[in-house]
XYZ file of N, CA, C and O in Angstrom:
744
model
N -134.490 -86.335 -95.160
C -133.226 -85.721 -95.482
C -133.447 -84.373 -96.176
O -132.749 -83.403 -95.874
N -134.409 -84.323 -97.089
C -134.726 -83.099 -97.798
C -135.275 -82.042 -96.827
O -134.928 -80.864 -96.933
N -136.090 -82.480 -95.869
C -136.632 -81.566 -94.870
C -135.509 -80.967 -94.023
O -135.508 -79.765 -93.739
N -134.536 -81.770 -93.646
C -133.399 -81.283 -92.867
C -132.628 -80.238 -93.656
O -132.241 -79.197 -93.125
N -132.388 -80.492 -94.918
C -131.691 -79.550 -95.779
C -132.472 -78.249 -95.898
O -131.902 -77.158 -95.794
N -133.782 -78.342 -96.060
C -134.630 -77.153 -96.157
C -134.587 -76.340 -94.868
O -134.424 -75.134 -94.898
N -134.721 -77.015 -93.729
C -134.743 -76.316 -92.443
C -133.407 -75.648 -92.123
O -133.369 -74.600 -91.485
N -132.322 -76.238 -92.558
C -131.018 -75.645 -92.256
C -130.798 -74.339 -93.003
O -130.022 -73.502 -92.567
N -131.481 -74.130 -94.107
C -131.300 -72.924 -94.893
C -132.390 -71.897 -94.720
O -132.360 -70.858 -95.369
N -133.345 -72.140 -93.865
C -134.486 -71.225 -93.761
C -134.433 -70.315 -92.547
O -135.393 -69.628 -92.266
N -133.359 -70.313 -91.819
C -133.231 -69.395 -90.688
C -133.622 -69.963 -89.352
O -133.714 -69.222 -88.374
N -133.855 -71.245 -89.265
C -134.281 -71.842 -88.002
C -133.211 -71.684 -86.916
O -133.523 -71.583 -85.741
N -131.941 -71.603 -87.311
C -130.859 -71.466 -86.336
C -130.436 -70.024 -86.091
O -129.540 -69.782 -85.283
N -131.047 -69.077 -86.762
C -130.654 -67.681 -86.597
C -130.856 -67.184 -85.176
O -130.001 -66.474 -84.638
N -131.967 -67.504 -84.571
C -132.277 -66.971 -83.245
C -131.239 -67.388 -82.215
O -130.675 -66.525 -81.532
N -130.915 -68.681 -82.067
C -129.864 -69.018 -81.101
C -128.500 -68.457 -81.494
O -127.724 -68.057 -80.617
N -128.219 -68.387 -82.784
C -126.927 -67.828 -83.221
C -126.836 -66.350 -82.860
O -125.808 -65.894 -82.355
N -127.893 -65.602 -83.082
C -127.894 -64.182 -82.749
C -127.878 -63.969 -81.236
O -127.280 -63.011 -80.743
N -128.541 -64.850 -80.503
C -128.499 -64.773 -79.044
C -127.065 -64.954 -78.540
O -126.616 -64.247 -77.643
N -126.354 -65.871 -79.139
C -124.950 -66.084 -78.762
C -124.099 -64.875 -79.138
O -123.160 -64.530 -78.409
N -124.415 -64.214 -80.244
C -123.690 -62.996 -80.614
C -123.918 -61.903 -79.574
O -122.990 -61.165 -79.233
N -125.141 -61.797 -79.065
C -125.438 -60.814 -78.020
C -124.600 -61.117 -76.784
O -123.970 -60.220 -76.203
N -124.563 -62.378 -76.390
C -123.790 -62.761 -75.206
C -122.297 -62.498 -75.406
O -121.616 -62.018 -74.495
N -121.801 -62.798 -76.596
C -120.378 -62.560 -76.879
C -120.071 -61.060 -76.883
O -119.028 -60.638 -76.371
N -120.965 -60.268 -77.439
C -120.753 -58.820 -77.463
C -120.761 -58.254 -76.045
O -119.957 -57.386 -75.702
N -121.663 -58.753 -75.201
C -121.692 -58.282 -73.812
C -120.417 -58.718 -73.082
O -119.869 -57.955 -72.277
N -119.927 -59.894 -73.366
C -118.676 -60.355 -72.753
C -117.522 -59.431 -73.146
O -116.633 -59.161 -72.332
N -117.545 -58.934 -74.369
C -116.497 -58.006 -74.800
C -116.614 -56.672 -74.065
O -115.598 -56.069 -73.717
N -117.835 -56.214 -73.812
C -118.019 -54.995 -73.013
C -117.407 -55.217 -71.628
O -116.649 -54.375 -71.126
N -117.721 -56.349 -71.016
C -117.162 -56.663 -69.701
C -115.645 -56.762 -69.755
O -114.954 -56.316 -68.835
N -115.113 -57.330 -70.813
C -113.676 -57.453 -70.982
C -113.017 -56.075 -70.978
O -111.986 -55.871 -70.325
N -113.605 -55.139 -71.679
C -113.029 -53.800 -71.731
C -113.169 -53.075 -70.392
O -112.268 -52.331 -69.986
N -114.279 -53.298 -69.696
C -114.412 -52.723 -68.356
C -113.336 -53.288 -67.423
O -112.765 -52.579 -66.611
N -113.071 -54.580 -67.557
C -112.039 -55.204 -66.724
C -110.668 -54.631 -67.055
O -109.864 -54.377 -66.161
N -110.401 -54.413 -68.325
C -109.126 -53.824 -68.731
C -108.954 -52.460 -68.072
O -107.882 -52.129 -67.577
N -110.021 -51.677 -68.088
C -109.960 -50.359 -67.455
C -109.726 -50.491 -65.963
O -108.888 -49.793 -65.394
N -110.430 -51.403 -65.331
C -110.270 -51.595 -63.883
C -108.853 -52.044 -63.535
O -108.316 -51.669 -62.496
N -108.236 -52.825 -64.401
C -106.868 -53.273 -64.163
C -105.855 -52.144 -64.333
O -104.811 -52.129 -63.686
N -106.138 -51.192 -65.204
C -105.233 -50.069 -65.427
C -105.267 -49.046 -64.296
O -104.273 -48.377 -64.021
N -106.403 -48.922 -63.662
C -106.589 -47.857 -62.688
C -105.593 -47.907 -61.524
O -105.053 -46.868 -61.155
N -105.298 -49.071 -60.927
C -104.322 -49.044 -59.823
C -102.969 -48.467 -60.249
O -102.356 -47.714 -59.490
N -102.532 -48.773 -61.471
C -101.275 -48.210 -61.959
C -101.376 -46.705 -62.144
O -100.460 -45.958 -61.793
N -102.478 -46.266 -62.702
C -102.690 -44.839 -62.906
C -102.712 -44.107 -61.571
O -102.046 -43.087 -61.393
N -103.457 -44.639 -60.625
C -103.570 -44.002 -59.316
C -102.218 -43.957 -58.616
O -101.834 -42.938 -58.040
N -101.458 -45.034 -58.677
C -100.145 -45.056 -58.033
C -99.217 -44.008 -58.639
O -98.487 -43.318 -57.923
N -99.271 -43.869 -59.943
C -98.422 -42.880 -60.612
C -98.841 -41.476 -60.231
O -98.006 -40.623 -59.906
N -100.128 -41.223 -60.263
C -100.626 -39.890 -59.947
C -100.368 -39.549 -58.477
O -100.016 -38.412 -58.155
N -100.514 -40.510 -57.592
C -100.258 -40.265 -56.169
C -98.841 -39.735 -55.951
O -98.627 -38.867 -55.116
N -97.920 -40.258 -56.697
C -96.542 -39.815 -56.544
C -96.335 -38.367 -56.939
O -95.422 -37.713 -56.457
N -97.176 -37.839 -57.801
C -97.005 -36.481 -58.314
C -98.056 -35.490 -57.826
O -97.875 -34.295 -57.971
N -99.132 -35.984 -57.297
C -100.220 -35.073 -56.891
C -100.818 -35.493 -55.558
O -102.013 -35.727 -55.443
N -99.976 -35.577 -54.563
C -100.447 -35.999 -53.238
C -101.510 -35.046 -52.695
O -102.379 -35.462 -51.923
N -101.474 -33.799 -53.116
C -102.432 -32.813 -52.620
C -103.820 -32.980 -53.237
O -104.766 -32.325 -52.813
N -103.974 -33.853 -54.211
C -105.287 -34.130 -54.807
C -105.845 -35.444 -54.276
O -106.433 -36.230 -55.012
N -105.657 -35.665 -53.023
C -106.033 -36.928 -52.382
C -107.513 -37.275 -52.583
O -107.849 -38.419 -52.853
N -108.394 -36.287 -52.468
C -109.835 -36.562 -52.593
C -110.191 -37.122 -53.969
O -110.980 -38.065 -54.083
N -109.625 -36.549 -54.994
C -109.901 -37.025 -56.348
C -109.435 -38.457 -56.519
O -110.145 -39.309 -57.052
N -108.235 -38.723 -56.040
C -107.684 -40.075 -56.162
C -108.501 -41.088 -55.367
O -108.741 -42.200 -55.829
N -108.939 -40.690 -54.184
C -109.764 -41.591 -53.375
C -111.101 -41.870 -54.056
O -111.615 -42.985 -53.990
N -111.659 -40.869 -54.730
C -112.917 -41.077 -55.453
C -112.736 -42.106 -56.562
O -113.607 -42.955 -56.782
N -111.590 -42.065 -57.239
C -111.312 -43.039 -58.295
C -111.203 -44.435 -57.696
O -111.787 -45.395 -58.205
N -110.476 -44.548 -56.596
C -110.296 -45.856 -55.953
C -111.636 -46.405 -55.472
O -111.945 -47.588 -55.665
N -112.457 -45.551 -54.855
C -113.764 -45.998 -54.371
C -114.681 -46.401 -55.524
O -115.395 -47.408 -55.431
N -114.673 -45.625 -56.591
C -115.514 -45.961 -57.750
C -115.069 -47.281 -58.363
O -115.897 -48.111 -58.739
N -113.761 -47.489 -58.432
C -113.254 -48.749 -58.977
C -113.686 -49.907 -58.086
O -114.084 -50.967 -58.567
N -113.622 -49.725 -56.770
C -114.044 -50.783 -55.850
C -115.522 -51.091 -56.023
O -115.931 -52.253 -55.988
N -116.316 -50.050 -56.235
C -117.749 -50.262 -56.431
C -118.008 -51.047 -57.718
O -118.848 -51.940 -57.749
N -117.271 -50.715 -58.765
C -117.406 -51.446 -60.027
C -117.057 -52.909 -59.807
O -117.732 -53.812 -60.294
N -116.002 -53.152 -59.063
C -115.584 -54.533 -58.803
C -116.562 -55.306 -57.946
O -116.622 -56.536 -58.024
N -117.346 -54.610 -57.130
C -118.277 -55.307 -56.247
C -119.579 -55.719 -56.938
O -120.304 -56.557 -56.441
N -119.874 -55.116 -58.077
C -121.088 -55.471 -58.811
C -120.787 -56.732 -59.617
O -119.972 -56.721 -60.524
N -121.444 -57.810 -59.264
C -121.224 -59.082 -59.946
C -122.063 -59.134 -61.220
O -123.259 -58.884 -61.185
N -121.417 -59.448 -62.316
C -122.098 -59.506 -63.608
C -121.949 -60.913 -64.174
O -120.855 -61.451 -64.222
N -123.079 -61.473 -64.569
C -123.049 -62.783 -65.217
C -124.042 -62.769 -66.378
O -124.586 -61.722 -66.725
N -124.268 -63.919 -66.942
C -125.122 -64.016 -68.127
C -126.541 -63.513 -67.853
O -127.185 -62.943 -68.720
N -127.034 -63.677 -66.627
C -128.394 -63.236 -66.310
C -128.515 -61.714 -66.297
O -129.598 -61.183 -66.453
N -127.408 -61.015 -66.109
C -127.445 -59.563 -66.060
C -127.975 -58.977 -67.359
O -128.690 -57.981 -67.347
N -127.646 -59.595 -68.479
C -128.084 -59.086 -69.780
C -129.603 -59.031 -69.846
O -130.173 -58.134 -70.447
N -130.268 -59.976 -69.206
C -131.729 -60.064 -69.278
C -132.439 -59.389 -68.112
O -133.653 -59.436 -68.036
N -131.699 -58.787 -67.201
C -132.300 -58.132 -66.037
C -132.014 -56.639 -66.110
O -130.914 -56.199 -65.779
N -133.003 -55.837 -66.541
C -132.770 -54.398 -66.692
C -132.306 -53.727 -65.395
O -131.490 -52.813 -65.438
N -132.770 -54.194 -64.255
C -132.368 -53.599 -62.980
C -130.881 -53.832 -62.718
O -130.155 -52.916 -62.325
N -130.413 -55.053 -62.951
C -128.992 -55.356 -62.752
C -128.135 -54.614 -63.769
O -127.055 -54.138 -63.442
N -128.613 -54.534 -65.019
C -127.866 -53.804 -66.044
C -127.724 -52.340 -65.642
O -126.652 -51.752 -65.775
N -128.801 -51.756 -65.139
C -128.764 -50.353 -64.742
C -127.798 -50.155 -63.575
O -127.018 -49.208 -63.568
N -127.825 -51.063 -62.603
C -126.914 -50.974 -61.461
C -125.465 -51.065 -61.932
O -124.609 -50.292 -61.504
N -125.190 -51.988 -62.827
C -123.841 -52.166 -63.356
C -123.399 -50.917 -64.104
O -122.289 -50.421 -63.912
N -124.253 -50.386 -64.954
C -123.897 -49.209 -65.743
C -123.753 -47.968 -64.865
O -122.944 -47.098 -65.154
N -124.530 -47.865 -63.783
C -124.370 -46.735 -62.874
C -123.007 -46.779 -62.199
O -122.359 -45.745 -62.025
N -122.570 -47.966 -61.822
C -121.235 -48.102 -61.222
C -120.170 -47.706 -62.242
O -119.201 -47.014 -61.901
N -120.337 -48.111 -63.498
C -119.375 -47.740 -64.538
C -119.398 -46.228 -64.769
O -118.346 -45.608 -64.959
N -120.580 -45.626 -64.751
C -120.697 -44.177 -64.952
C -120.023 -43.419 -63.808
O -119.389 -42.388 -64.025
N -120.154 -43.923 -62.586
C -119.505 -43.289 -61.443
C -117.984 -43.340 -61.603
O -117.287 -42.369 -61.324
N -117.487 -44.458 -62.070
C -116.049 -44.586 -62.315
C -115.605 -43.629 -63.416
O -114.574 -42.963 -63.293
N -116.382 -43.522 -64.467
C -116.047 -42.602 -65.552
C -115.990 -41.162 -65.033
O -115.079 -40.406 -65.385
N -116.930 -40.795 -64.181
C -116.931 -39.450 -63.599
C -115.702 -39.189 -62.746
O -115.092 -38.117 -62.813
N -115.324 -40.171 -61.945
C -114.136 -40.025 -61.104
C -112.887 -39.897 -61.968
O -111.996 -39.093 -61.669
N -112.834 -40.657 -63.049
C -111.679 -40.563 -63.949
C -111.642 -39.208 -64.641
O -110.558 -38.656 -64.866
N -112.789 -38.651 -64.956
C -112.830 -37.319 -65.569
C -112.252 -36.278 -64.619
O -111.497 -35.398 -65.037
N -112.611 -36.381 -63.337
C -112.054 -35.450 -62.344
C -110.546 -35.612 -62.228
O -109.808 -34.650 -62.057
N -110.090 -36.854 -62.358
C -108.657 -37.109 -62.308
C -107.949 -36.442 -63.474
O -106.856 -35.891 -63.323
N -108.568 -36.457 -64.634
C -107.949 -35.823 -65.796
C -107.875 -34.301 -65.625
O -106.975 -33.656 -66.159
N -108.789 -33.716 -64.858
C -108.728 -32.287 -64.559
C -107.466 -31.995 -63.746
O -106.817 -30.963 -63.927
N -107.100 -32.914 -62.863
C -105.873 -32.763 -62.078
C -104.684 -32.622 -63.014
O -103.777 -31.820 -62.794
N -104.695 -33.379 -64.086
C -103.604 -33.333 -65.055
C -103.480 -31.938 -65.651
O -102.377 -31.410 -65.822
N -104.609 -31.327 -65.962
C -104.579 -29.995 -66.554
C -104.055 -28.954 -65.574
O -103.426 -27.989 -65.963
N -104.299 -29.159 -64.296
C -103.886 -28.183 -63.286
C -102.396 -28.237 -62.976
O -101.828 -27.258 -62.530
N -101.788 -29.391 -63.158
C -100.417 -29.562 -62.711
C -99.520 -29.976 -63.869
O -99.437 -31.151 -64.217
N -98.824 -29.013 -64.467
C -97.994 -29.303 -65.638
C -96.916 -30.351 -65.382
O -96.603 -31.126 -66.272
N -96.352 -30.378 -64.190
C -95.304 -31.371 -63.937
C -95.861 -32.788 -63.995
O -95.174 -33.725 -64.367
N -97.132 -32.933 -63.666
C -97.769 -34.239 -63.754
C -97.948 -34.635 -65.221
O -97.730 -35.778 -65.603
N -98.315 -33.681 -66.047
C -98.490 -33.962 -67.464
C -97.183 -34.383 -68.115
O -97.175 -35.153 -69.065
N -96.097 -33.861 -67.629
C -94.814 -34.142 -68.247
C -94.274 -35.526 -67.899
O -93.372 -36.020 -68.555
N -94.821 -36.143 -66.907
C -94.318 -37.447 -66.499
C -94.656 -38.499 -67.548
O -95.823 -38.703 -67.875
N -93.654 -39.160 -68.077
C -93.848 -40.127 -69.157
C -94.710 -41.315 -68.738
O -95.523 -41.802 -69.521
N -94.535 -41.772 -67.514
C -95.354 -42.898 -67.052
C -96.828 -42.517 -67.039
O -97.687 -43.290 -67.457
N -97.103 -41.322 -66.558
C -98.487 -40.890 -66.516
C -99.045 -40.744 -67.918
O -100.171 -41.149 -68.193
N -98.256 -40.169 -68.822
C -98.731 -40.000 -70.199
C -99.032 -41.347 -70.848
O -100.021 -41.492 -71.569
N -98.191 -42.338 -70.579
C -98.425 -43.671 -71.144
C -99.702 -44.277 -70.569
O -100.516 -44.848 -71.309
N -99.873 -44.143 -69.270
C -101.083 -44.686 -68.646
C -102.325 -43.935 -69.112
O -103.371 -44.540 -69.344
N -102.188 -42.628 -69.256
C -103.321 -41.839 -69.737
C -103.704 -42.277 -71.153
O -104.885 -42.406 -71.474
N -102.721 -42.529 -71.981
C -102.984 -42.994 -73.334
C -103.673 -44.354 -73.324
O -104.623 -44.594 -74.085
N -103.207 -45.237 -72.452
C -103.844 -46.548 -72.326
C -105.289 -46.408 -71.867
O -106.181 -47.099 -72.372
N -105.520 -45.514 -70.910
C -106.871 -45.316 -70.399
C -107.777 -44.739 -71.484
O -108.913 -45.177 -71.658
N -107.272 -43.789 -72.242
C -108.052 -43.223 -73.341
C -108.377 -44.294 -74.384
O -109.506 -44.389 -74.865
N -107.392 -45.129 -74.689
C -107.625 -46.225 -75.627
C -108.663 -47.197 -75.103
O -109.511 -47.693 -75.854
N -108.617 -47.447 -73.805
C -109.592 -48.343 -73.199
C -110.991 -47.753 -73.260
O -111.960 -48.466 -73.548
N -111.113 -46.461 -73.010
C -112.426 -45.810 -73.106
C -112.959 -45.929 -74.528
O -114.152 -46.173 -74.733
N -112.083 -45.787 -75.516
C -112.510 -45.963 -76.906
C -112.939 -47.404 -77.166
O -113.929 -47.654 -77.861
N -112.194 -48.356 -76.625
C -112.555 -49.766 -76.794
C -113.900 -50.066 -76.131
O -114.691 -50.857 -76.654
N -114.157 -49.452 -74.984
C -115.450 -49.638 -74.312
C -116.570 -49.118 -75.211
O -117.601 -49.771 -75.374
N -116.352 -47.946 -75.789
C -117.382 -47.376 -76.679
C -117.641 -48.297 -77.863
O -118.801 -48.511 -78.252
N -116.602 -48.852 -78.431
C -116.760 -49.757 -79.576
C -117.464 -51.042 -79.135
O -118.358 -51.541 -79.824
N -117.081 -51.569 -77.974
C -117.721 -52.793 -77.476
C -119.201 -52.552 -77.193
O -120.043 -53.403 -77.486
N -119.527 -51.386 -76.646
C -120.934 -51.047 -76.414
C -121.690 -50.975 -77.733
O -122.806 -51.463 -77.852
N -121.073 -50.343 -78.736
C -121.707 -50.249 -80.056
C -121.964 -51.633 -80.632
O -123.049 -51.924 -81.142
N -120.978 -52.507 -80.534
C -121.133 -53.866 -81.049
C -122.245 -54.609 -80.308
O -122.998 -55.375 -80.909
N -122.347 -54.387 -78.999
C -123.420 -55.010 -78.214
C -124.782 -54.496 -78.683
O -125.718 -55.271 -78.886
N -124.891 -53.202 -78.879
C -126.148 -52.604 -79.343
C -126.550 -53.202 -80.692
O -127.719 -53.548 -80.909
N -125.592 -53.338 -81.593
C -125.879 -53.902 -82.911
C -126.291 -55.374 -82.814
O -127.196 -55.822 -83.530
N -125.631 -56.132 -81.930
C -125.995 -57.543 -81.758
C -127.407 -57.676 -81.185
O -128.187 -58.530 -81.627
N -127.747 -56.827 -80.223
C -129.102 -56.841 -79.659
C -130.120 -56.470 -80.732
O -131.175 -57.103 -80.841
N -129.788 -55.457 -81.525
C -130.699 -55.049 -82.597
C -130.941 -56.193 -83.576
O -132.078 -56.454 -83.966
N -129.895 -56.879 -83.963
C -130.013 -57.981 -84.919
C -130.875 -59.110 -84.336
O -131.755 -59.644 -85.013
N -130.615 -59.457 -83.079
C -131.382 -60.524 -82.414
C -132.852 -60.125 -82.280
O -133.746 -60.890 -82.650
N -133.100 -58.939 -81.739
C -134.483 -58.499 -81.529
C -135.242 -58.371 -82.854
O -136.431 -58.694 -82.926
N -134.569 -57.921 -83.901
C -135.198 -57.828 -85.216
C -135.572 -59.221 -85.723
O -136.659 -59.419 -86.271
N -134.673 -60.170 -85.536
C -134.923 -61.540 -86.004
C -136.166 -62.139 -85.343
O -136.975 -62.780 -86.014
N -136.340 -61.938 -84.045
C -137.485 -62.571 -83.371
C -138.788 -61.807 -83.580
O -139.850 -62.297 -83.223
N -138.703 -60.635 -84.187
C -139.906 -59.845 -84.435
C -140.316 -59.798 -85.907
O -141.347 -59.220 -86.231
N -139.497 -60.338 -86.799
C -139.808 -60.273 -88.232
C -139.916 -61.680 -88.811
O -139.455 -62.647 -88.212
N -140.505 -61.765 -89.973
C -140.702 -63.033 -90.667
C -139.398 -63.476 -91.301
O -138.686 -62.652 -91.858
N -139.019 -64.710 -91.284
C -139.657 -65.882 -90.696
C -139.227 -66.141 -89.246
O -139.707 -67.062 -88.611
N -138.318 -65.296 -88.737
C -137.844 -65.501 -87.366
C -138.959 -65.493 -86.337
O -138.917 -66.220 -85.345
N -139.970 -64.687 -86.577
C -141.101 -64.615 -85.646
C -141.792 -65.982 -85.525
O -142.212 -66.386 -84.455
N -141.886 -66.677 -86.645
C -142.506 -68.011 -86.636
C -141.642 -68.974 -85.829
O -142.136 -69.684 -84.948
N -140.334 -69.006 -86.141
C -139.436 -69.909 -85.403
C -139.410 -69.567 -83.920
O -139.365 -70.454 -83.073
N -139.452 -68.277 -83.614
C -139.451 -67.854 -82.217
C -140.685 -68.378 -81.491
O -140.585 -68.914 -80.395
N -141.842 -68.241 -82.102
C -143.072 -68.686 -81.438
C -143.154 -70.209 -81.342
O -143.686 -70.740 -80.372
N -142.620 -70.910 -82.345
C -142.696 -72.376 -82.345
C -141.608 -73.038 -81.501
O -141.882 -73.988 -80.762
N -140.385 -72.570 -81.607
C -139.261 -73.281 -81.013
C -138.527 -72.536 -79.904
O -137.902 -73.158 -79.043
N -138.541 -71.229 -79.938
C -137.691 -70.452 -79.025
C -138.493 -69.450 -78.197
O -138.000 -68.370 -77.872
N -139.704 -69.792 -77.840
C -140.558 -68.844 -77.120
C -139.995 -68.471 -75.754
O -140.358 -67.441 -75.189
N -139.092 -69.292 -75.225
C -138.484 -68.972 -73.925
C -137.396 -67.908 -74.041
O -136.965 -67.349 -73.041
N -136.976 -67.582 -75.252
C -135.936 -66.583 -75.469
C -136.592 -65.217 -75.659
O -137.265 -64.973 -76.652
N -136.389 -64.347 -74.706
C -137.016 -63.026 -74.705
C -136.128 -62.010 -75.422
O -134.933 -62.215 -75.554
N -136.718 -60.883 -75.847
C -135.900 -59.816 -76.428
C -134.875 -59.316 -75.408
O -135.149 -59.297 -74.201
N -133.711 -58.926 -75.877
C -132.668 -58.388 -75.002
C -132.839 -56.884 -74.874
O -133.301 -56.216 -75.794
N -132.428 -56.354 -73.722
C -132.421 -54.917 -73.510
C -131.165 -54.348 -74.166
O -130.086 -54.909 -74.022
N -131.308 -53.241 -74.829
C -130.156 -52.586 -75.439
C -129.425 -51.772 -74.381
O -129.966 -51.501 -73.299
N -128.206 -51.392 -74.678
C -127.419 -50.570 -73.762
C -128.025 -49.180 -73.678
O -128.440 -48.613 -74.687
N -128.087 -48.639 -72.469
C -128.572 -47.276 -72.285
C -127.596 -46.544 -71.382
O -127.127 -47.096 -70.387
N -127.307 -45.304 -71.725
C -126.433 -44.488 -70.891
C -127.122 -44.227 -69.563
O -128.311 -43.932 -69.521
N -126.376 -44.358 -68.484
C -126.952 -44.147 -67.158
C -126.394 -42.913 -66.472
O -126.864 -42.542 -65.413
N -125.388 -42.297 -67.060
C -124.822 -41.086 -66.471
C -125.830 -39.946 -66.626
O -126.474 -39.813 -67.661
N -125.962 -39.109 -65.605
C -126.882 -37.985 -65.728
C -126.433 -37.047 -66.848
O -125.251 -36.775 -67.008
N -127.383 -36.583 -67.632
C -127.139 -35.661 -68.744
C -126.150 -36.218 -69.759
O -125.381 -35.464 -70.365
N -126.168 -37.508 -69.974
C -125.228 -38.153 -70.909
C -125.441 -37.660 -72.334
O -124.510 -37.695 -73.135
N -126.634 -37.194 -72.640
C -126.912 -36.737 -74.000
C -126.354 -35.342 -74.272
O -126.330 -34.897 -75.411
N -125.911 -34.638 -73.229
C -125.377 -33.296 -73.405
C -123.846 -33.333 -73.468
O -123.210 -34.030 -72.694
N -123.303 -32.566 -74.366
C -121.839 -32.477 -74.473
C -121.292 -31.709 -73.265
O -121.888 -30.725 -72.825
N -120.168 -32.192 -72.720
C -119.593 -31.479 -71.565
C -119.013 -30.141 -72.005
O -118.537 -29.977 -73.126
N -119.050 -29.167 -71.096
C -118.476 -27.864 -71.377
C -117.036 -27.867 -70.890
O -116.753 -28.245 -69.766
N -116.155 -27.422 -71.750
C -114.744 -27.338 -71.395
C -114.418 -25.873 -71.152
O -114.656 -25.029 -72.009
N -113.893 -25.595 -69.949
C -113.517 -24.210 -69.600
C -112.067 -24.207 -69.163
O -111.646 -25.057 -68.388
N -111.332 -23.244 -69.660
C -109.933 -23.105 -69.273
C -109.761 -21.843 -68.457
O -110.400 -20.870 -68.635
């Protein structure tokens, strides 16, 4: 009984608990991506009504959204860097298409004035912020888990009891030149 009490307070359960935090944080990232994907058909329909002449931009958004939807993500994706990269590339392509769509807004004042579009644009901006926060939370959860399995006493528990649990890959930007700030020209 005393041994059980000692083991419960010494961090033996930290590794699986932190692993579950990583999985939950990744699920939240996926949740926010899904929210964005659900908003896009409404945004595209609204914009189509006001900017029929920007058909190529709108089609790029629709195609990017379809590509995002075709990439299947499950629990194994977190542990497969190749699948994670493929998923993030699809998300980056969608982000690029949405950026081009926002340029359409700047070009056409009547489109900016439409209340439905402004509401959808606000929702999309909020979703992008939520994605950034979810990514940050995922990065922090991965950091906490990876630190636990590499430091004392977690390293001991990892080698004795949880050796099948590997370090998680952290989130990495996949968009080209993601580290550079975009140039805004009017």
